[in-house]
Coordinates of C-alpha atoms and ligand atoms in Angstrom, one line a residue:
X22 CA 3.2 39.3 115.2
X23 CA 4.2 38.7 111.7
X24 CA 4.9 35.7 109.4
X25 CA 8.5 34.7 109.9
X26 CA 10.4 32.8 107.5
X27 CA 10.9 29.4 108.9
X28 CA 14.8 29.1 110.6
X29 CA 17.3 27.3 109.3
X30 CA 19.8 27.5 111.4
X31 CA 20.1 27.6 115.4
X32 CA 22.1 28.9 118.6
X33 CA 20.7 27.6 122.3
X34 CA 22.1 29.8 125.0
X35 CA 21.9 28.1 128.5
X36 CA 22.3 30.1 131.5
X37 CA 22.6 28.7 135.6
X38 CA 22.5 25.2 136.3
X39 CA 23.5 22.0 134.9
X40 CA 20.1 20.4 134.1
X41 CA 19.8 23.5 132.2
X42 CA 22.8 23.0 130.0
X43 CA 21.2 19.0 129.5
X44 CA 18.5 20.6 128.7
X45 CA 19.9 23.1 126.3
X46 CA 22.0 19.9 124.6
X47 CA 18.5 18.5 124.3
X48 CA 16.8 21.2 122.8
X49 CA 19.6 21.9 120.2
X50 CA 19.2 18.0 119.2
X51 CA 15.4 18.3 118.9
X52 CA 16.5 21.3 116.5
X53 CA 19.1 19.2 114.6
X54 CA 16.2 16.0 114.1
X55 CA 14.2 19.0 112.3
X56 CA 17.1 19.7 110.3
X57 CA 18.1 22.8 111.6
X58 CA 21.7 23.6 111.0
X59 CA 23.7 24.6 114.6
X60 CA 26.0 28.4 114.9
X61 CA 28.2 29.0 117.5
X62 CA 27.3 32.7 116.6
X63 CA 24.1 34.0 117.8
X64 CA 24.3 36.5 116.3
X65 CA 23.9 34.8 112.9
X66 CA 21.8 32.1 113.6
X67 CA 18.0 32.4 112.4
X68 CA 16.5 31.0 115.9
X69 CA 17.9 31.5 118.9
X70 CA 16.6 29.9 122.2
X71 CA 17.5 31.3 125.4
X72 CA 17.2 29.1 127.7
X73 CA 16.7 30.9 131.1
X74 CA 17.4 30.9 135.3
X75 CA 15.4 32.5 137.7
X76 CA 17.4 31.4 140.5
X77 CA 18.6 34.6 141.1
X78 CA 17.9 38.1 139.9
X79 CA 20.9 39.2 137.7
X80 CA 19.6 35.8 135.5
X81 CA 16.7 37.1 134.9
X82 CA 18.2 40.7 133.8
X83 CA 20.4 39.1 131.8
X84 CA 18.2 37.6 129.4
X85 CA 16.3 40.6 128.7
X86 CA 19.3 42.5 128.1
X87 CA 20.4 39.7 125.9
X88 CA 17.4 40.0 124.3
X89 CA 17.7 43.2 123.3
X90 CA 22.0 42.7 122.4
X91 CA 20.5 40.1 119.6
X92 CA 17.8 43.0 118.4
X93 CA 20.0 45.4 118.4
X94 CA 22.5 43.3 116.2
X95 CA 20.5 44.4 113.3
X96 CA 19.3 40.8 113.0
X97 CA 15.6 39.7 113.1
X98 CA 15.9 36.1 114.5
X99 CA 13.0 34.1 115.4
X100 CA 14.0 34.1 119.9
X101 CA 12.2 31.5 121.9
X102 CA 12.9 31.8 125.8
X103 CA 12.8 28.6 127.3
X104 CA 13.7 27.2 131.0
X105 CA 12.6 28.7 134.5
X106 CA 12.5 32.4 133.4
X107 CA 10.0 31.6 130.5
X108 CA 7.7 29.2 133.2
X109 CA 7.8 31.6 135.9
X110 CA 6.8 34.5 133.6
X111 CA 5.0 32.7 131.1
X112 CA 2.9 35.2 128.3
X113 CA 4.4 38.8 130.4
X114 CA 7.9 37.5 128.8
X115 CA 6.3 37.7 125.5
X116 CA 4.7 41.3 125.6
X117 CA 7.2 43.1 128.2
X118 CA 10.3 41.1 125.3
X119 CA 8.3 40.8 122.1
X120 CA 9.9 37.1 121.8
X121 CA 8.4 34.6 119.3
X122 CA 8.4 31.4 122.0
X123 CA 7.8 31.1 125.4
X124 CA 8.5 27.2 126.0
X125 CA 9.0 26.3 129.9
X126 CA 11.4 23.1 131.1
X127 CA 8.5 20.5 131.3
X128 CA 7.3 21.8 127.7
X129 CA 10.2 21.8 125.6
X130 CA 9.7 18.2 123.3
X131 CA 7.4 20.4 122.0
X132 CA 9.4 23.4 120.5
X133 CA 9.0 22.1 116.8
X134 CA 5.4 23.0 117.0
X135 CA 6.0 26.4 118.6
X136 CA 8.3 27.3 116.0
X137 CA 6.4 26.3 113.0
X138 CA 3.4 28.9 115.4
X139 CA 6.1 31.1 115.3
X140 CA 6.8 30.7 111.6
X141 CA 3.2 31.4 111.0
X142 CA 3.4 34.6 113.1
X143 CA 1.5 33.6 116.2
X144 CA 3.2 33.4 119.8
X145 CA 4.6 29.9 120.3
X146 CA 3.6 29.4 124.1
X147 CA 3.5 26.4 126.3
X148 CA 4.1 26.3 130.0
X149 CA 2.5 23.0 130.6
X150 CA 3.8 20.9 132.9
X151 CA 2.6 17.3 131.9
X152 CA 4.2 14.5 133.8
X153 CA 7.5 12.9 131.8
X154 CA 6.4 13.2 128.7
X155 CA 9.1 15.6 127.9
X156 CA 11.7 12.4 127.4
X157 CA 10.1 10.3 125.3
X158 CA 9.4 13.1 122.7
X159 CA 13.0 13.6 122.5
X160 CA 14.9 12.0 119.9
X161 CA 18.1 9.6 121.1
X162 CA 21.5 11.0 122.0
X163 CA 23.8 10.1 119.4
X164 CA 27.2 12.2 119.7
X165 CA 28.2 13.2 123.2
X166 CA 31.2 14.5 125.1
X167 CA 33.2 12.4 127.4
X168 CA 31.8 13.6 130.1
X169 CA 27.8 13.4 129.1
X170 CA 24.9 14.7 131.8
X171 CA 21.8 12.3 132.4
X172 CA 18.9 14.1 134.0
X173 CA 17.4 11.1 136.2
X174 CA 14.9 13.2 138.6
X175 CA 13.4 16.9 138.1
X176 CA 11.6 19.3 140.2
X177 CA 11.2 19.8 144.0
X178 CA 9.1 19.1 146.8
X179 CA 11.0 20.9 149.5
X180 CA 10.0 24.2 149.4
X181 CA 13.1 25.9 150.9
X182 CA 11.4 29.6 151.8
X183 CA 14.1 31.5 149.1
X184 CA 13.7 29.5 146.4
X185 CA 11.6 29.2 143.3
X186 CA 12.2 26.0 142.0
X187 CA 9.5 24.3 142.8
X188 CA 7.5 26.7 141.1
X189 CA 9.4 26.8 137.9
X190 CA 10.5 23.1 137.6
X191 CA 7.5 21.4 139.2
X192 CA 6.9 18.6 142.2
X193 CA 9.9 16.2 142.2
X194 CA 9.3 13.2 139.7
X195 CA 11.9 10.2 138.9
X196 CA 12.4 9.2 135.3
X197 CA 11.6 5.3 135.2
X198 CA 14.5 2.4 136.0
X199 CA 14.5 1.4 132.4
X200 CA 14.2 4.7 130.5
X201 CA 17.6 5.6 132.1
X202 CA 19.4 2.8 131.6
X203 CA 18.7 2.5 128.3
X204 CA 19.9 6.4 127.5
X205 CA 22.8 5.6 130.1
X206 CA 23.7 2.8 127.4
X207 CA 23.3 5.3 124.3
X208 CA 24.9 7.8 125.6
X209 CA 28.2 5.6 126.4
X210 CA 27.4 4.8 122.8
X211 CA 27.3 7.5 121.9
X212 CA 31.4 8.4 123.2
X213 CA 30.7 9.5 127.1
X214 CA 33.2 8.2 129.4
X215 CA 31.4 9.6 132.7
X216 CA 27.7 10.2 133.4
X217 CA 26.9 12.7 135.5
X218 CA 23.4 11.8 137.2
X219 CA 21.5 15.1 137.3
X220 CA 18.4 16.3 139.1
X221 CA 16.8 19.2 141.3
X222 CA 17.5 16.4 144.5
X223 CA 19.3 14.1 142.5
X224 CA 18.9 12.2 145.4
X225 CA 15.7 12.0 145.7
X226 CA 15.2 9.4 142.5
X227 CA 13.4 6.3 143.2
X228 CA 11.6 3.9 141.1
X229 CA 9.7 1.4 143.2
X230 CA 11.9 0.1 146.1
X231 CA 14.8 1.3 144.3
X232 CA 17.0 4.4 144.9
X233 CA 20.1 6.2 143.4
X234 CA 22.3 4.1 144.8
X235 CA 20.4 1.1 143.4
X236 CA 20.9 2.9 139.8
X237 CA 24.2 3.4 140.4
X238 CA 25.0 0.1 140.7
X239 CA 23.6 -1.0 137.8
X240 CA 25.2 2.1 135.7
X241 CA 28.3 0.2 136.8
X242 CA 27.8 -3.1 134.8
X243 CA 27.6 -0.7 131.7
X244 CA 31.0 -1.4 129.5
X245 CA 33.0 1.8 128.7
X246 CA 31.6 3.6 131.2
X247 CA 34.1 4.8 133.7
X248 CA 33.0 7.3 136.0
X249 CA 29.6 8.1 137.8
X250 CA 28.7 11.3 139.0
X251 CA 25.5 13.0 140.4
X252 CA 24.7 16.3 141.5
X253 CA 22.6 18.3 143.0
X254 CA 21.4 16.4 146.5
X255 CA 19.7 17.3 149.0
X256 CA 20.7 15.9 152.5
X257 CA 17.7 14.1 153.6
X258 CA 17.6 12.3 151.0
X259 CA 21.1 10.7 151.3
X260 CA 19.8 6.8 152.2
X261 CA 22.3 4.5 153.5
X262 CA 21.6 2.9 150.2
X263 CA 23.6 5.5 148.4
X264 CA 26.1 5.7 151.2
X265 CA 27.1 2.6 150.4
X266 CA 27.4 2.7 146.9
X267 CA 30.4 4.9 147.8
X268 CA 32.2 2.3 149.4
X269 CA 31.4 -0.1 147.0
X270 CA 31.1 1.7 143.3
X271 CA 34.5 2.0 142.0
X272 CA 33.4 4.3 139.2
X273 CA 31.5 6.2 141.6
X274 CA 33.4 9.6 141.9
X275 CA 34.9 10.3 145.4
X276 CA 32.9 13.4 145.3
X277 CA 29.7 15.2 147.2
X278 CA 28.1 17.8 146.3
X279 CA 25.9 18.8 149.7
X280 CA 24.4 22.2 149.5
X281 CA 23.9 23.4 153.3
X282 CA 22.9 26.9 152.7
X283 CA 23.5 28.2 156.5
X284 CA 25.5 26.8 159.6
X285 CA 22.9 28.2 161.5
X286 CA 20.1 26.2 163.1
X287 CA 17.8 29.1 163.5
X288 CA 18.5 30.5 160.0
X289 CA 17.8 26.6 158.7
X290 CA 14.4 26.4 160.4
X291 CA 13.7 29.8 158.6
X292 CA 15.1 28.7 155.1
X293 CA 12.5 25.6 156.0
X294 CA 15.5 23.4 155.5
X295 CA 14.1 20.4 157.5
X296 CA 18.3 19.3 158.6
X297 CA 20.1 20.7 161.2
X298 CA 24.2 21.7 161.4
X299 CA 24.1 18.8 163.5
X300 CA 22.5 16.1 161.1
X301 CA 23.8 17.8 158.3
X302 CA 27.9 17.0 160.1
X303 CA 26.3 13.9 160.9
X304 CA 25.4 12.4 157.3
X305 CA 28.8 13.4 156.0
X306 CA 30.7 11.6 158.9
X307 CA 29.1 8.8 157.5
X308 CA 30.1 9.2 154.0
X309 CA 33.6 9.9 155.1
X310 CA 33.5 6.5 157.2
X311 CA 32.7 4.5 153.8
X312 CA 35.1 6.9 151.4
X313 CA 37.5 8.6 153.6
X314 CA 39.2 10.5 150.4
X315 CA 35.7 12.0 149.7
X316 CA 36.1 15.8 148.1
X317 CA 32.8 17.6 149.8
X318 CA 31.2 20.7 147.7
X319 CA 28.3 22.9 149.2
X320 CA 26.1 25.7 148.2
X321 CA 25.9 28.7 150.8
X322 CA 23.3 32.0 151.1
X323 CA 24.8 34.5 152.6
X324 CA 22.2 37.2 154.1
X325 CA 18.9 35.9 154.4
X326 CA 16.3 37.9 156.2
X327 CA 17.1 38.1 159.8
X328 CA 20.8 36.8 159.7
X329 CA 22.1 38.5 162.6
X330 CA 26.4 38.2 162.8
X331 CA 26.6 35.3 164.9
X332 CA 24.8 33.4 163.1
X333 CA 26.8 34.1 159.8
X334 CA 29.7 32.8 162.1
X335 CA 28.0 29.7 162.4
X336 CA 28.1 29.3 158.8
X337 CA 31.6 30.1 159.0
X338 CA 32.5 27.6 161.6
X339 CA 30.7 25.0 159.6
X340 CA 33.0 25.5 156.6
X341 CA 36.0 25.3 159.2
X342 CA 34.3 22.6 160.2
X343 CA 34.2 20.5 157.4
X344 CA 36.8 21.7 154.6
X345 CA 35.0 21.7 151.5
X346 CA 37.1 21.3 148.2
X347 CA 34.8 23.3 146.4
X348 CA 31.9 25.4 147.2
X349 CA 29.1 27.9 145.2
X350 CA 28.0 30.8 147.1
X351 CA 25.3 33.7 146.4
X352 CA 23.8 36.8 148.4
X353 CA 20.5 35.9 149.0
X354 CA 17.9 37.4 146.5
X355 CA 14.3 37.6 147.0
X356 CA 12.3 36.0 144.5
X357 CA 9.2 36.8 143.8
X358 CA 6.0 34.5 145.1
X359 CA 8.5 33.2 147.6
X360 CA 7.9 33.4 151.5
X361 CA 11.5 34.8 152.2
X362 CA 10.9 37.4 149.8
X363 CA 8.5 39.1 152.3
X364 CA 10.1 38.1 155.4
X365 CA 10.8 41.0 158.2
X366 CA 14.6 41.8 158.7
X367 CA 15.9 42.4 155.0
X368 CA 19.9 42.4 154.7
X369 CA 21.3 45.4 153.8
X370 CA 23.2 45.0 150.1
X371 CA 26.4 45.8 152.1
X372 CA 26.1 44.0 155.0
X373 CA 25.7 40.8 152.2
X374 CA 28.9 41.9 150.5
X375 CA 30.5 42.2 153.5
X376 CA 29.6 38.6 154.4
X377 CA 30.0 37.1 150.8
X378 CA 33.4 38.5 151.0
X379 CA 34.2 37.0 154.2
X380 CA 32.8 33.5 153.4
X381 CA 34.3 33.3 149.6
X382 CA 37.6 34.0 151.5
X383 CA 37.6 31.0 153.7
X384 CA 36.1 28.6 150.9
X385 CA 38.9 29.4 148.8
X386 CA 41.2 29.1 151.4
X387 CA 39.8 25.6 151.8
X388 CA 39.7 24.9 148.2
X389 CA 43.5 25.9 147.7
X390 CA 44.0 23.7 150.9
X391 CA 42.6 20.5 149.4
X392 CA 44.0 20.9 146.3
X393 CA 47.5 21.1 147.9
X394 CA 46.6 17.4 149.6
X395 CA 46.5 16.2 145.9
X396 CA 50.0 17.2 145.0
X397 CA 52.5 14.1 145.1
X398 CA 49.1 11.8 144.6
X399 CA 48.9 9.8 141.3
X400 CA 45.2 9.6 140.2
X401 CA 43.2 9.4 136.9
X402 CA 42.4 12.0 134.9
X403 CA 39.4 11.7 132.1
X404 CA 40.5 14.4 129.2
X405 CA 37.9 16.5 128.0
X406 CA 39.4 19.5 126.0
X407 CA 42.9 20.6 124.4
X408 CA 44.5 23.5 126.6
X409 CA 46.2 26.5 125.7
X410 CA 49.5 25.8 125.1
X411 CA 50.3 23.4 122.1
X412 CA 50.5 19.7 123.1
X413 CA 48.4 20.3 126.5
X414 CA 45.3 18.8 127.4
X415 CA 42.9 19.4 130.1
X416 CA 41.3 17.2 132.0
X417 CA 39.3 16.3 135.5
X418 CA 40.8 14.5 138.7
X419 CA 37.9 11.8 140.1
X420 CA 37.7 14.7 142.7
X421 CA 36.4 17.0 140.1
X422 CA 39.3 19.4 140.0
X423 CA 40.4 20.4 136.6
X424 CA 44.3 19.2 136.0
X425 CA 46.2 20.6 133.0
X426 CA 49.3 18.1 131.5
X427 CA 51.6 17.5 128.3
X428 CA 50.2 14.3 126.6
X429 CA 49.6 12.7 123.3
X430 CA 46.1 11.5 124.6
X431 CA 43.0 12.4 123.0
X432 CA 40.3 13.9 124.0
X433 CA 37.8 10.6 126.5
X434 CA 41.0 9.0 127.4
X435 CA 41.9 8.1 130.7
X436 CA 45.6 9.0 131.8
X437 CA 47.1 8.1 135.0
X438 CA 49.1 11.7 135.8
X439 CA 51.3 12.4 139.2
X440 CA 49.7 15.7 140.1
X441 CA 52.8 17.9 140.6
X442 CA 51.7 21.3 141.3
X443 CA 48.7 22.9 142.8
X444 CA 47.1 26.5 141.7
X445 CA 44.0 27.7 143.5
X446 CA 41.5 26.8 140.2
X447 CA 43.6 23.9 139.0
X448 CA 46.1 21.6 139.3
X449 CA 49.2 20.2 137.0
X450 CA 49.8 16.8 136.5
X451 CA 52.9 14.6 134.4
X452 CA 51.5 11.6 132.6
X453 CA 53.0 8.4 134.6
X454 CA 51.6 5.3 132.1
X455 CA 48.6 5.1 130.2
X456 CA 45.6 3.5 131.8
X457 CA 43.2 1.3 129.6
X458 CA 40.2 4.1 128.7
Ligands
5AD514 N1 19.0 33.6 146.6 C1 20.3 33.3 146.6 N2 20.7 32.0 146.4 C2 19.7 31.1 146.1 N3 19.8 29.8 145.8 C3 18.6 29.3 145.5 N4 17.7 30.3 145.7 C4 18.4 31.4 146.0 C5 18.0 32.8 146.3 N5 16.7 33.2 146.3 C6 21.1 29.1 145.7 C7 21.1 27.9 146.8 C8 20.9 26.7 145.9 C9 21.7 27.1 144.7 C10 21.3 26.3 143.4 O1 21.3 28.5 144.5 O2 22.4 27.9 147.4 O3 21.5 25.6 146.5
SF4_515 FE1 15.3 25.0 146.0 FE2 15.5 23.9 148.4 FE3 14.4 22.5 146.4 FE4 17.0 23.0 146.4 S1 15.9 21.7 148.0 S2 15.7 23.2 144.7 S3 17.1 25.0 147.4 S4 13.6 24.4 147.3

């Protein structure tokens, strides 16, 4: 590799989930601290850090074709690949990509030093993954959206057999009590109006005798702060402790995000789930019991070896079952190093679009269904961005659905809005009075 002058200015590029846009935001503030200038272009900044998925395959193809979209450009920036790809991959990325940096999610305080490797021409590569030190490296959050993400707990224990997240993010660790509160605190500081707790199994955070629900509470007693959020949980971790918090939090969303994967016992067992349909129905008739206006959102895997018809009709009479607002689903993908991946009874490609189709079908006629519930309803809505049309602003119901009004309030207020009309991706709303932000 050759001697690179060092950047001046940067673009971070996150791809798949939400802890990896947190830690994208992070990143792009390390870069700022060093005095690095951010574009919104990447194709004119001087670093550019893409930081990667592996969840599934078309993530990972579509880094490397990124890669070579920024090459091709004409441009010679300095390219560091962070997150999952770069830590399942490690060095390969760097000779199969020619990249600069290789920095993997537990590594990433230290990109300063892999750029100033880079700078001297040697590959920046670190794929360590020491215990927590990543946060305290990191300098504090000092401008922030309304709506601001908090990662509270990383990594994964649970070894579902399809998924490679506990390879690429690590065994689950919480971040400690005090840590968080005190970056909850800066970051409403800082301008958020909502936190949004985030983490592999969210719900998995502990500290001592203390779980999320626990932390919620005490997120509550923070001034300014006016909504509370978490995502992605896992459902045996869902204490009663946290159950309760939804009857009792106010500023705790009426929202769950529950990924299931399968109505299917015998597809669970193989997906090494450790819940059943049963228990799964079970845990959120319980949260229903404490917050009956609950929104529910899953995750769903259409296809996974050995899926036979009827059980992909369980998974459909689970979703008729419950009546999720919102829902992600995927066609299973084998990753690599996983024990799906070499598990007998492969779907067919069409047989999975056949089912994906099927399922997306009745989630969204779910999703159009709950959102017509919330017409006639007066709610709050936190505004996060200007719309398209002059004078509107978009913002988000406490059920998470994005509402789009007329209204002279800026962007982190907090409007009380008659939702009037529902669409399938979004609802409209008329401002009623204005609520004290
Ligand atoms: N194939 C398809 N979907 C997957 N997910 C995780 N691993 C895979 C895989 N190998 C989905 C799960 C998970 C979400 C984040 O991504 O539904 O909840
Ligand atoms: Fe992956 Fe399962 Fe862990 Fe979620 S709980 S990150 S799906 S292994």
């Amino acid at each position: 590799m050759t001697a690179k002058t060092a950047p001046k200015t940067y673009h971070v590029k996150s791809f798949g989930c939400q802890m990896n846009v947190y830690d994208g935001e992070r990143m792009g503030e390390l870069m700022a601290a060093q005095g690095l200038t951010a574009t919104d272009d990447a194709n004119a900044a001087d670093l550019v850090v893409l930081n990667t998925c592996h969840i599934r395959e078309k993530a990972t193809e579509k880094v490397y074709s990124d890669i070579g979209r920024l090459r091709k450009h004409g441009a010679n920036p300095m390219i560091a690949v962070a997150g999952c790809v770069a830590q399942a991959e490690g060095e390969e990325i760097a000779h199969r990509a020619k990249v600069d940096i290789v920095v993997g999610p537990q590594a990433y305080h230290n990109l300063p030093d892999l750029v100033a490797k880079a700078t001297r021409g040697e590959l920046g590569l670190d794929t360590d993954m020491p215990v927590l030190s990543k946060f305290g490296a990191l300098p504090a959050r000092r401008k922030v959206g309304p709506s601001a993400f908090l990662t509270v707990q990383e990594g994964c224990d649970k070894f579902c057999t399809y998924c490679v997240v506990p390879y690429t993010r690590g065994a689950e660790i919480s971040r400690p009590w005090q840590a968080l509160v005190d970056e909850a605190k800066s970051l409403v500081d800082a301008g958020a109006k909502e936190i949004t707790l985030l983490g592999q199994n969210v719900n998995a955070w502990s500290d001592g005798d203390r779980d999320l629900g626990a932390l919620i509470r005490e997120l509550d007693r923070i001034p300014g702060l006016a909504r509370i959020r978490y995502t992605t949980s896992h459902p045996n971790d869902m204490t009663q402790g946290l159950i309760d918090a939804h009857r009792d939090v106010e500023k705790l969303m009426p929202f769950l995000h529950l990924p299931v994967q399968s109505g299917s016992d015998r597809v669970l067992k193989a997906m090494n789930r450790s819940h059943s349909r049963d228990s799964y129905l079970r845990i959120l008739d319980r949260v229903r019991a404490v917050r009956p206006d609950i929104a529910l959102s899953g995750d769903f895997i259409v296809g996974f070896p050995g899926e036979t018809e009827e059980e992909f009709a369980d998974t459909l009479s689970l979703i008729d079952a419950v009546g999720y607002s919102l829902a992600f689903s995927f066609k299973y993908s084998p990753r690599p190093g996983t024990p799906a991946a070499t598990m007998d009874g492969q779907i067919a490609p069409a047989v999975m679009d056949d089912r994906l189709q099927r399922l997306q079908a009745a989630l969204n006629r779910d999703q159009a269904a709950f959102n017509a519930t919330t017409v006639g309803r007066t709610c709050d809505v936190l505004i996060e961005r200007p719309g398209k049309l002059p004078g509107q602003m978009l913002g988000k119901s406490p059920w998470l659905q994005s509402v789009h009004l007329m209204t002279a309030a800026q962007i982190g207020d907090i409007v009380e809005v008659e939702i009037v009309r529902a669409d399938p991706n979004s609802l409209s709303g008329i401002e009623t009075i204005r609520a004290a932000a």
